[in-house]
XYZ file of C-alpha atoms in Angstrom:
626
model
C 113.119 -73.165 -177.059
C 112.827 -73.898 -172.780
C 109.886 -71.860 -172.047
C 110.253 -70.342 -168.540
C 107.374 -70.199 -166.371
C 107.169 -67.081 -163.450
C 106.076 -68.729 -160.207
C 103.208 -67.562 -158.306
C 104.348 -64.843 -155.920
C 106.454 -63.384 -158.890
C 103.749 -62.821 -161.067
C 102.002 -60.902 -158.211
C 105.382 -58.697 -157.879
C 105.478 -58.003 -162.085
C 101.960 -57.381 -161.445
C 102.304 -54.759 -158.510
C 105.551 -53.493 -160.150
C 103.389 -52.928 -163.537
C 100.192 -51.208 -161.667
C 101.403 -49.539 -158.698
C 105.525 -48.559 -158.409
C 105.335 -46.574 -161.754
C 102.946 -43.560 -161.751
C 102.818 -42.489 -165.071
C 102.796 -44.751 -168.193
C 104.958 -42.994 -170.061
C 107.638 -43.952 -167.440
C 108.507 -47.250 -169.283
C 110.458 -44.854 -171.918
C 112.914 -43.344 -169.380
C 113.630 -46.322 -168.208
C 114.717 -48.230 -171.364
C 116.698 -45.285 -172.339
C 118.068 -45.108 -169.236
C 119.153 -48.877 -169.601
C 120.623 -48.202 -172.908
C 122.585 -45.752 -171.859
C 124.009 -48.115 -168.486
C 125.010 -50.301 -171.152
C 127.034 -47.918 -173.540
C 128.788 -46.286 -170.628
C 129.753 -50.102 -168.852
C 131.892 -50.033 -172.501
C 133.176 -46.655 -171.711
C 134.573 -47.620 -168.191
C 135.488 -50.664 -169.778
C 137.785 -49.498 -172.095
C 139.475 -47.000 -169.919
C 141.315 -50.366 -168.380
C 140.866 -52.314 -171.861
C 143.683 -51.626 -174.598
C 142.685 -53.259 -176.847
C 139.632 -51.277 -176.668
C 139.008 -47.863 -178.707
C 135.960 -45.985 -177.415
C 135.262 -43.629 -179.969
C 131.752 -41.930 -178.938
C 130.348 -41.508 -182.717
C 130.119 -44.918 -182.678
C 127.378 -45.055 -179.215
C 123.834 -44.407 -179.369
C 120.630 -45.185 -178.807
C 117.664 -45.295 -181.870
C 114.217 -45.586 -181.473
C 112.266 -46.685 -184.353
C 108.049 -47.362 -184.213
C 106.381 -48.629 -186.958
C 102.379 -48.153 -186.764
C 101.622 -51.025 -188.879
C 102.898 -53.788 -187.029
C 102.137 -51.539 -183.831
C 105.655 -52.175 -182.329
C 108.279 -49.237 -180.416
C 111.790 -50.821 -180.699
C 114.723 -48.845 -179.115
C 117.935 -50.202 -179.652
C 121.768 -49.404 -178.934
C 125.334 -50.076 -179.577
C 125.945 -51.007 -175.957
C 127.539 -53.526 -173.805
C 125.092 -56.345 -174.546
C 124.365 -59.380 -172.585
C 125.138 -62.790 -172.666
C 122.584 -65.699 -172.272
C 123.501 -65.797 -168.847
C 123.405 -61.968 -168.154
C 119.934 -62.414 -169.779
C 118.957 -64.963 -167.154
C 120.264 -63.186 -164.145
C 118.942 -59.107 -165.507
C 115.807 -59.948 -166.965
C 114.811 -63.228 -164.924
C 115.449 -61.512 -161.866
C 112.178 -61.272 -160.307
C 111.491 -64.993 -161.699
C 115.239 -66.139 -159.784
C 113.578 -64.196 -156.579
C 110.913 -66.842 -155.994
C 109.001 -64.497 -153.615
C 108.196 -61.403 -152.751
C 111.836 -60.805 -150.267
C 113.358 -59.379 -153.895
C 110.860 -55.954 -152.961
C 111.726 -56.356 -149.086
C 115.211 -57.343 -149.786
C 116.006 -54.703 -151.749
C 113.747 -51.481 -150.024
C 115.613 -52.891 -146.306
C 119.716 -52.452 -148.157
C 120.505 -48.826 -147.186
C 121.679 -47.148 -149.966
C 121.239 -49.612 -152.147
C 121.210 -47.830 -155.646
C 119.129 -49.841 -158.423
C 119.784 -47.929 -161.308
C 121.901 -49.825 -163.904
C 120.298 -53.576 -163.153
C 119.040 -53.789 -166.711
C 115.906 -56.097 -164.786
C 114.383 -53.688 -162.784
C 112.999 -50.654 -164.911
C 112.749 -53.159 -167.493
C 109.441 -54.719 -166.318
C 107.595 -51.142 -166.728
C 107.615 -51.575 -170.079
C 104.778 -54.021 -170.191
C 103.060 -51.604 -168.730
C 102.377 -50.605 -172.542
C 103.290 -53.899 -174.168
C 101.677 -57.358 -174.314
C 104.603 -58.933 -175.880
C 108.409 -57.654 -175.526
C 111.083 -58.921 -177.293
C 115.028 -58.293 -176.266
C 117.971 -59.572 -178.726
C 121.279 -59.067 -177.380
C 125.010 -60.013 -178.549
C 127.679 -59.272 -176.045
C 131.256 -57.480 -176.684
C 133.977 -60.433 -177.488
C 130.566 -62.916 -178.403
C 129.934 -64.311 -181.707
C 126.464 -65.829 -180.676
C 123.601 -63.551 -179.705
C 120.094 -64.280 -177.948
C 116.788 -63.790 -177.933
C 114.811 -62.967 -174.823
C 110.775 -62.937 -175.365
C 107.587 -62.849 -172.635
C 104.226 -61.635 -172.487
C 104.263 -60.647 -168.985
C 102.993 -63.163 -166.227
C 103.167 -66.127 -167.851
C 106.926 -66.728 -168.080
C 109.740 -66.226 -171.050
C 111.773 -67.813 -173.532
C 115.619 -67.602 -174.110
C 116.599 -68.892 -177.672
C 119.983 -68.144 -179.752
C 119.509 -65.649 -182.347
C 121.431 -63.823 -185.147
C 122.385 -60.528 -184.838
C 125.413 -58.826 -186.678
C 125.917 -55.838 -183.886
C 127.298 -55.485 -180.671
C 123.932 -54.693 -178.449
C 120.845 -55.195 -177.888
C 117.183 -54.127 -179.644
C 114.221 -54.484 -177.991
C 111.111 -54.398 -179.349
C 107.723 -53.459 -178.046
C 104.881 -55.290 -179.355
C 102.334 -51.946 -177.741
C 98.605 -53.091 -176.997
C 95.503 -51.992 -178.490
C 93.389 -49.718 -177.291
C 90.578 -50.274 -175.238
C 87.643 -48.049 -174.366
C 89.299 -46.772 -171.448
C 92.878 -46.489 -172.785
C 94.858 -45.461 -175.425
C 97.888 -47.023 -176.492
C 98.676 -45.244 -179.930
C 100.259 -42.266 -178.302
C 103.334 -44.387 -177.661
C 103.634 -44.919 -181.224
C 103.224 -41.179 -182.220
C 106.501 -39.544 -183.349
C 105.408 -36.080 -181.272
C 104.391 -38.253 -178.635
C 107.623 -40.130 -178.281
C 109.821 -36.954 -178.986
C 107.897 -35.465 -176.144
C 108.993 -38.051 -173.705
C 112.860 -37.615 -174.421
C 112.682 -34.307 -174.078
C 110.924 -34.571 -170.899
C 113.020 -37.224 -169.107
C 116.301 -38.465 -171.001
C 117.159 -34.973 -172.501
C 120.566 -34.858 -171.247
C 121.637 -38.355 -171.287
C 124.852 -38.021 -172.771
C 124.443 -40.528 -175.886
C 123.167 -39.282 -179.042
C 118.917 -40.159 -179.169
C 117.997 -40.978 -182.565
C 115.002 -40.828 -184.465
C 113.645 -40.771 -187.782
C 111.873 -37.369 -188.048
C 108.996 -35.953 -189.873
C 109.144 -32.609 -191.742
C 107.822 -30.700 -194.879
C 110.716 -29.282 -197.608
C 110.321 -27.398 -201.024
C 110.465 -29.733 -203.605
C 113.712 -30.139 -205.580
C 113.396 -28.040 -208.738
C 110.087 -26.279 -207.817
C 109.001 -23.552 -206.214
C 105.935 -23.926 -204.565
C 105.801 -28.012 -204.323
C 106.288 -29.175 -201.099
C 107.257 -33.068 -200.123
C 106.813 -34.835 -196.610
C 110.173 -36.470 -195.696
C 111.825 -38.014 -192.803
C 115.274 -37.173 -191.526
C 116.935 -38.451 -189.227
C 118.028 -36.306 -185.911
C 119.139 -36.210 -182.549
C 116.097 -35.726 -180.319
C 118.215 -35.126 -177.414
C 120.214 -32.348 -175.795
C 122.774 -34.629 -174.168
C 125.310 -31.599 -172.575
C 122.564 -30.130 -169.659
C 124.051 -26.604 -169.026
C 124.333 -27.394 -165.096
C 127.545 -29.912 -165.790
C 129.060 -26.765 -168.058
C 131.422 -24.198 -167.053
C 130.358 -21.251 -165.544
C 132.464 -19.346 -167.528
C 131.219 -19.809 -170.495
C 127.621 -19.186 -170.040
C 125.732 -16.102 -169.526
C 122.989 -14.910 -167.984
C 121.404 -15.262 -171.466
C 122.142 -18.990 -171.091
C 120.938 -18.949 -167.381
C 117.572 -16.978 -169.149
C 116.847 -19.340 -171.861
C 117.292 -22.585 -169.305
C 114.853 -20.659 -167.447
C 111.966 -20.572 -170.048
C 113.024 -23.656 -171.749
C 112.009 -25.747 -168.585
C 108.800 -23.342 -167.854
C 110.145 -22.834 -164.652
C 108.211 -19.116 -165.329
C 106.693 -16.419 -167.545
C 108.822 -13.899 -165.891
C 112.442 -12.687 -166.017
C 114.779 -13.992 -162.710
C 116.017 -11.852 -160.575
C 118.968 -13.895 -159.909
C 120.292 -17.645 -160.651
C 122.611 -19.576 -158.756
C 124.351 -22.672 -160.110
C 126.513 -25.095 -157.714
C 128.647 -27.732 -158.432
C 129.572 -29.607 -155.138
C 131.890 -32.693 -154.675
C 132.271 -32.626 -150.920
C 130.978 -36.126 -149.128
C 127.754 -35.852 -151.221
C 127.996 -35.196 -155.211
C 125.890 -32.793 -157.061
C 125.141 -29.966 -159.822
C 122.251 -27.595 -158.983
C 120.703 -24.434 -161.345
C 118.696 -22.446 -158.911
C 116.450 -19.514 -159.538
C 114.748 -16.070 -157.504
C 111.931 -15.163 -159.521
C 110.798 -12.231 -160.274
C 107.210 -12.296 -159.506
C 105.022 -14.213 -157.777
C 102.997 -17.222 -159.610
C 99.091 -16.391 -159.772
C 98.509 -19.900 -157.606
C 101.389 -19.133 -155.414
C 98.763 -18.584 -152.386
C 97.022 -21.339 -153.554
C 96.432 -25.198 -153.062
C 97.148 -26.004 -156.153
C 100.804 -24.573 -155.857
C 103.366 -27.427 -155.506
C 106.717 -26.426 -153.848
C 110.147 -28.571 -155.484
C 112.944 -28.698 -157.535
C 113.666 -30.914 -160.314
C 115.577 -33.859 -159.348
C 117.503 -35.736 -161.575
C 120.421 -38.692 -161.412
C 123.022 -38.757 -163.633
C 121.136 -36.550 -165.964
C 117.813 -38.729 -165.728
C 114.650 -37.017 -164.644
C 113.640 -38.704 -161.631
C 111.096 -36.261 -160.367
C 109.066 -32.972 -161.615
C 108.603 -31.727 -157.586
C 110.911 -32.777 -155.568
C 109.535 -30.672 -152.384
C 111.919 -32.219 -149.685
C 114.848 -30.203 -151.185
C 113.223 -27.257 -150.160
C 112.153 -25.815 -147.146
C 108.587 -23.851 -146.965
C 110.030 -20.624 -146.674
C 111.904 -21.008 -149.691
C 109.105 -22.162 -151.929
C 109.198 -19.982 -153.943
C 112.693 -21.320 -155.609
C 112.509 -22.600 -159.222
C 115.050 -25.044 -160.093
C 116.746 -28.284 -160.848
C 119.336 -30.951 -158.682
C 121.185 -33.732 -160.602
C 123.145 -35.887 -157.893
C 124.567 -39.288 -159.030
C 124.978 -39.796 -155.201
C 121.160 -40.543 -154.117
C 119.852 -44.239 -153.403
C 116.958 -44.795 -155.673
C 114.683 -47.800 -154.276
C 112.817 -50.529 -157.053
C 112.054 -47.563 -160.127
C 113.530 -44.380 -160.422
C 110.628 -42.639 -159.452
C 110.830 -43.914 -155.512
C 113.005 -41.757 -153.174
C 114.335 -43.039 -150.102
C 114.544 -40.048 -147.652
C 118.662 -40.821 -147.236
C 121.565 -38.852 -145.856
C 121.949 -37.748 -148.745
C 118.681 -35.999 -149.867
C 118.769 -34.128 -146.215
C 122.528 -33.233 -147.220
C 121.757 -31.749 -150.103
C 118.585 -30.241 -148.981
C 120.458 -28.035 -146.265
C 123.002 -27.275 -148.525
C 120.559 -25.710 -151.218
C 118.962 -23.934 -147.908
C 121.842 -22.305 -147.215
C 123.261 -21.167 -150.651
C 119.705 -19.637 -151.435
C 120.265 -17.759 -148.034
C 123.779 -16.224 -149.396
C 122.662 -15.846 -152.619
C 119.721 -13.453 -151.374
C 122.125 -11.802 -148.778
C 124.368 -10.985 -151.636
C 121.558 -9.498 -153.323
C 120.422 -7.124 -150.439
C 124.287 -5.729 -149.786
C 124.822 -5.547 -153.906
C 121.977 -5.209 -155.713
C 119.208 -3.584 -153.535
C 117.202 -2.771 -155.963
C 116.449 -6.281 -157.254
C 116.276 -7.513 -153.366
C 113.527 -4.870 -153.029
C 111.160 -6.134 -156.249
C 111.837 -9.675 -154.812
C 110.875 -8.843 -151.374
C 107.849 -7.034 -152.169
C 106.598 -10.746 -153.964
C 107.887 -12.750 -151.429
C 108.797 -11.583 -148.097
C 105.668 -12.574 -146.757
C 107.010 -16.232 -147.264
C 110.614 -15.443 -145.739
C 108.160 -13.416 -142.695
C 105.837 -16.942 -142.631
C 109.311 -18.813 -141.945
C 109.742 -16.932 -139.081
C 106.711 -17.337 -137.423
C 106.458 -21.339 -138.799
C 107.486 -24.294 -136.848
C 107.864 -22.324 -133.766
C 110.957 -20.103 -134.841
C 113.304 -22.964 -135.467
C 114.374 -20.949 -138.962
C 114.053 -17.686 -137.026
C 118.081 -16.860 -137.135
C 118.570 -17.829 -140.835
C 116.103 -15.489 -141.854
C 116.125 -12.448 -139.761
C 119.311 -10.783 -141.480
C 116.667 -11.084 -144.494
C 113.595 -9.297 -143.050
C 112.393 -5.700 -144.066
C 110.297 -3.540 -143.467
C 109.017 0.083 -143.892
C 110.150 2.972 -141.721
C 108.882 6.011 -140.581
C 112.203 7.277 -141.119
C 112.781 6.345 -144.869
C 109.014 6.046 -145.808
C 110.656 2.385 -147.590
C 112.372 -0.675 -146.624
C 115.217 -0.793 -144.314
C 116.363 -4.153 -142.886
C 117.138 -4.374 -139.138
C 120.103 -3.952 -138.871
C 119.892 -0.998 -140.774
C 117.225 0.151 -137.765
C 119.390 -1.146 -134.926
C 122.403 0.620 -136.673
C 121.191 4.422 -136.411
C 118.930 3.483 -132.671
C 120.542 6.686 -130.152
C 122.152 5.286 -127.215
C 118.784 6.042 -124.726
C 116.653 4.217 -127.058
C 115.447 0.691 -125.275
C 113.539 -0.979 -127.941
C 112.896 -1.569 -131.995
C 109.349 -0.220 -132.194
C 106.394 -0.969 -134.317
C 102.930 0.141 -135.272
C 100.561 -2.066 -136.892
C 98.044 -1.170 -139.127
C 96.703 -1.517 -142.842
C 98.590 0.799 -144.777
C 101.738 3.341 -143.678
C 99.248 6.576 -143.968
C 96.880 4.806 -141.297
C 99.774 4.355 -139.030
C 100.843 7.836 -139.047
C 97.417 8.877 -138.078
C 97.197 6.927 -134.796
C 97.415 8.667 -131.970
C 100.096 6.148 -130.186
C 103.038 7.089 -132.439
C 103.083 10.703 -131.202
C 105.420 10.526 -127.993
C 107.799 7.611 -130.061
C 108.277 9.918 -133.111
C 108.526 13.023 -130.441
C 111.314 11.591 -129.052
C 113.041 11.034 -132.854
C 112.648 7.124 -132.265
C 112.337 5.362 -135.866
C 108.954 3.642 -135.923
C 108.717 0.312 -138.420
C 105.605 0.157 -140.163
C 103.953 -3.328 -139.621
C 101.187 -3.575 -142.536
C 101.222 -7.213 -143.550
C 99.062 -9.408 -141.873
C 101.706 -12.109 -140.623
C 104.484 -9.281 -139.334
C 103.337 -9.003 -135.520
C 102.985 -12.658 -135.260
C 106.529 -13.365 -137.070
C 107.948 -10.366 -134.396
C 105.998 -12.078 -131.239
C 108.309 -15.582 -132.446
C 111.435 -13.198 -133.303
C 111.058 -11.385 -129.542
C 114.091 -9.542 -130.017
C 117.132 -8.426 -132.960
C 120.835 -7.962 -131.660
C 119.806 -7.661 -127.869
C 117.017 -5.480 -128.533
C 113.312 -6.186 -128.194
C 110.325 -5.225 -130.185
C 107.961 -3.168 -128.527
C 104.735 -2.245 -130.050
C 103.350 1.626 -129.816
C 99.992 0.410 -127.941
C 102.096 -1.255 -125.748
C 101.572 -0.590 -122.091
C 105.353 0.327 -121.417
C 107.025 1.927 -123.681
C 110.334 2.749 -121.643
C 109.951 6.430 -122.480
C 110.733 9.448 -119.968
C 109.580 6.733 -117.284
C 111.816 8.607 -114.565
C 110.775 11.942 -115.714
C 107.596 11.319 -115.049
C 107.132 9.168 -111.991
C 106.012 12.160 -109.952
C 103.548 13.197 -112.002
C 102.120 9.503 -112.568
C 101.516 8.997 -108.738
C 99.856 12.594 -108.742
C 97.217 11.567 -111.775
C 96.821 7.780 -109.584
C 95.635 9.531 -106.971
C 93.770 12.541 -108.200
C 92.183 10.890 -110.876
C 91.726 7.325 -109.910
C 87.947 7.915 -108.846
C 86.965 9.208 -112.164
C 88.838 6.439 -113.798
C 87.560 3.803 -112.025
C 83.895 4.593 -112.786
C 84.753 4.956 -116.133
C 86.471 1.522 -116.150
C 83.075 0.383 -114.307
C 80.763 1.997 -117.581
C 83.239 0.092 -119.726
C 83.284 -3.497 -118.063
C 83.523 -6.522 -120.221
C 85.330 -4.154 -123.072
C 88.337 -2.700 -121.660
C 90.545 -3.654 -118.822
C 90.742 -0.636 -117.112
C 91.195 3.045 -118.079
C 93.947 5.623 -117.433
C 95.894 8.299 -117.889
C 97.885 8.269 -120.722
C 101.801 8.612 -120.678
C 101.562 8.775 -124.683
C 99.482 10.897 -125.526
C 100.393 14.764 -126.810
C 97.983 15.800 -129.283
C 94.647 13.488 -129.280
C 92.066 13.097 -126.401
C 92.310 9.462 -126.457
C 93.442 6.157 -128.071
C 93.430 2.205 -126.862
C 96.208 0.358 -125.817
C 97.204 -3.450 -125.011
C 98.350 -5.634 -122.178
C 99.472 -9.366 -122.648
C 101.098 -10.733 -125.651
C 97.859 -9.926 -128.335
C 97.509 -6.316 -129.436
C 94.471 -5.375 -131.386
C 95.716 -6.032 -134.893
C 96.675 -9.713 -133.800
C 92.765 -9.915 -132.737
C 91.754 -8.105 -136.247
C 93.456 -10.651 -138.033
C 92.659 -13.752 -135.908
C 88.538 -12.903 -135.621
C 88.499 -12.466 -139.611
C 89.437 -15.781 -139.940
C 87.424 -18.767 -141.172
C 87.145 -20.593 -138.360
C 87.238 -17.738 -135.469
C 88.898 -18.135 -132.562
C 87.128 -15.147 -131.084
C 90.556 -13.847 -129.516
C 90.300 -10.428 -128.002
C 93.712 -8.174 -126.496
C 93.266 -7.159 -123.301
C 92.341 -3.511 -124.355
C 93.129 -0.232 -121.819
C 91.503 3.157 -122.594
C 94.043 5.696 -122.121
C 92.894 9.354 -122.074
C 94.723 12.314 -122.131
C 94.904 14.280 -118.611
C 96.106 17.581 -120.729
C 93.137 17.653 -123.391
C 90.532 20.253 -122.735
C 88.548 16.729 -123.104
C 89.782 15.599 -119.649
C 88.206 19.279 -118.194
C 84.754 18.243 -119.645
C 85.443 14.630 -118.511
C 86.074 15.958 -114.847
C 83.283 18.370 -114.790
C 80.640 15.834 -115.712
C 81.834 13.424 -112.782
C 81.630 16.186 -110.231
C 78.205 16.864 -111.047
C 76.194 14.992 -114.016
C 77.092 10.950 -113.963
C 74.722 10.501 -116.802
C 76.589 13.251 -119.243
C 79.663 11.346 -118.031
C 78.368 8.418 -119.426
C 77.868 9.701 -122.599
C 81.385 11.171 -122.806
C 82.675 7.399 -121.556
C 80.815 5.788 -124.322
C 81.774 8.057 -126.944
C 85.554 8.309 -126.600
C 85.511 4.427 -126.055
C 83.863 4.006 -129.098
C 86.213 7.213 -131.321
C 88.957 5.077 -129.644
C 87.549 1.354 -131.149
C 86.956 3.798 -134.397
C 90.940 5.098 -134.556
C 92.166 1.287 -134.310
C 89.542 0.267 -137.358
C 87.800 -2.074 -134.787
C 83.494 -2.034 -135.143
C 81.375 -0.609 -133.303
C 79.062 -2.381 -130.980
C 76.320 -0.571 -132.003
C 76.927 1.774 -135.312
C 73.220 3.282 -134.097
C 73.524 4.312 -130.867
C 76.955 6.305 -131.272
C 75.194 8.718 -133.882
C 72.773 8.639 -131.499
C 75.438 9.835 -128.670
C 76.847 12.320 -131.245
C 73.435 13.731 -131.973
C 72.830 14.356 -127.976
C 76.095 16.696 -127.700
C 75.066 18.944 -130.270
C 71.591 19.669 -128.749
């Protein structure tokens, strides 16, 4: 028996693979099971072209056996097995490389897929074992060989006895330390859980002796502990089944089994793609928002499988942020994996899958909006904010994709409407899509600024979410109709009719408004006659891009940027208050100063803005009462 030594650089590489590449120790079992599945696949593919081979699926399986007394874990398969040379090449690949070039070489190859190359994932077993023995007999060979290693010290290969074709791997599990417990990898419940998590959809049976309690034969109340061989994996994943065979209940069961949520999904999307990239996916639109959705703890992403083996619990690259509420999984045989099954290259295939998935989600949401309006509104009440964030995020790169999915409550219907529904019923003379911002629909209905718009019979969209205006500023228009706030300086209403009146107002009242502006210097940019007010005496409007609602939201942020809207105080010249202003201007400037301060503070209160000096305001009210 010849002892073969690893070279110095190979020892370092082995240590790196064990300690760095794999993030969790339990991964070793996934790797060994996947290698066993690959070995059975090789017999299956060989049987397709070799008439002398008959592939009877019942004869092919993977078996896991734990022996607590000996501290051994055995993984046995009935796959194609390995010759002495294959043991050398597959399990000696690190020793054979002789340098760190092995890692660099394989990382550099675009599309290089290491799944199926036995030696790489195999070494993860040294995370939990201090001695590994591999006994293998190749298909067509009468001789078996045993490969053995305790890690960095090297390995041996010698002839051995093995009755059947296949491979048996015996791991001698490390003893516990103060910091680490390795006993878990000898526990039946833990092994079953690892298989279920990573290898549930391996297409061959994974067998284990499973403990259970049953009534002792011939007794009425005596029980005995028994061990029975069971298949601990499902083998056929739901996504590989024909859609016509599956019911809504099947999808809901899968949703809950995978712990995607406690709610009932509103919609499922089952994708089987066979184009330039091959993948299957099952995606779910949840009904309710997870409790941690807007917290740092929430992780977006889909489960990612390669050939039925779980690679990542949350692959964030598969979902854009605006669809981060989607739950589900993707399984592909087209992905390029690097070194271990955990390290996914950011390659063309992944980007293609992500692009296709985003398109499928959008079309599914559009379909729900069209055909299942009630369900869509449920979804939108939970996640509409995220769609609006998607419009605003990344400088509006996704706005065209998302604009048809947006909904806002409307003054006409007092319920959610789409932008398309709003535009489709606009009168011919309506120039803009009008919106009003506020804390609630009830509050917005009372805003003086809405008077002229509603009097014209125009519909107003209610913006009650703090992101609404930011999203609309990015969107700017929909179907060539610009968005316009009811507080905007130019509403595009009755401009021609009021041109002569405007000129008269400017000339007749210029001195009065200039005086009031000087009293409010630093608070408003100007005071002017209002073209929008009918019943109310005063309101604030804005000029520029920042509205009053945006000012409130920005200044409520932790790092207050102290952004201010450019405010204009508008006076209703047809209101009785205006007569009092003119009289005071001509005869009592002190009273005019009082009126100006009161009107300004009233306008602030209407907008929900804080008063600079509430005590002064209450004193001013008292002054006009005496």
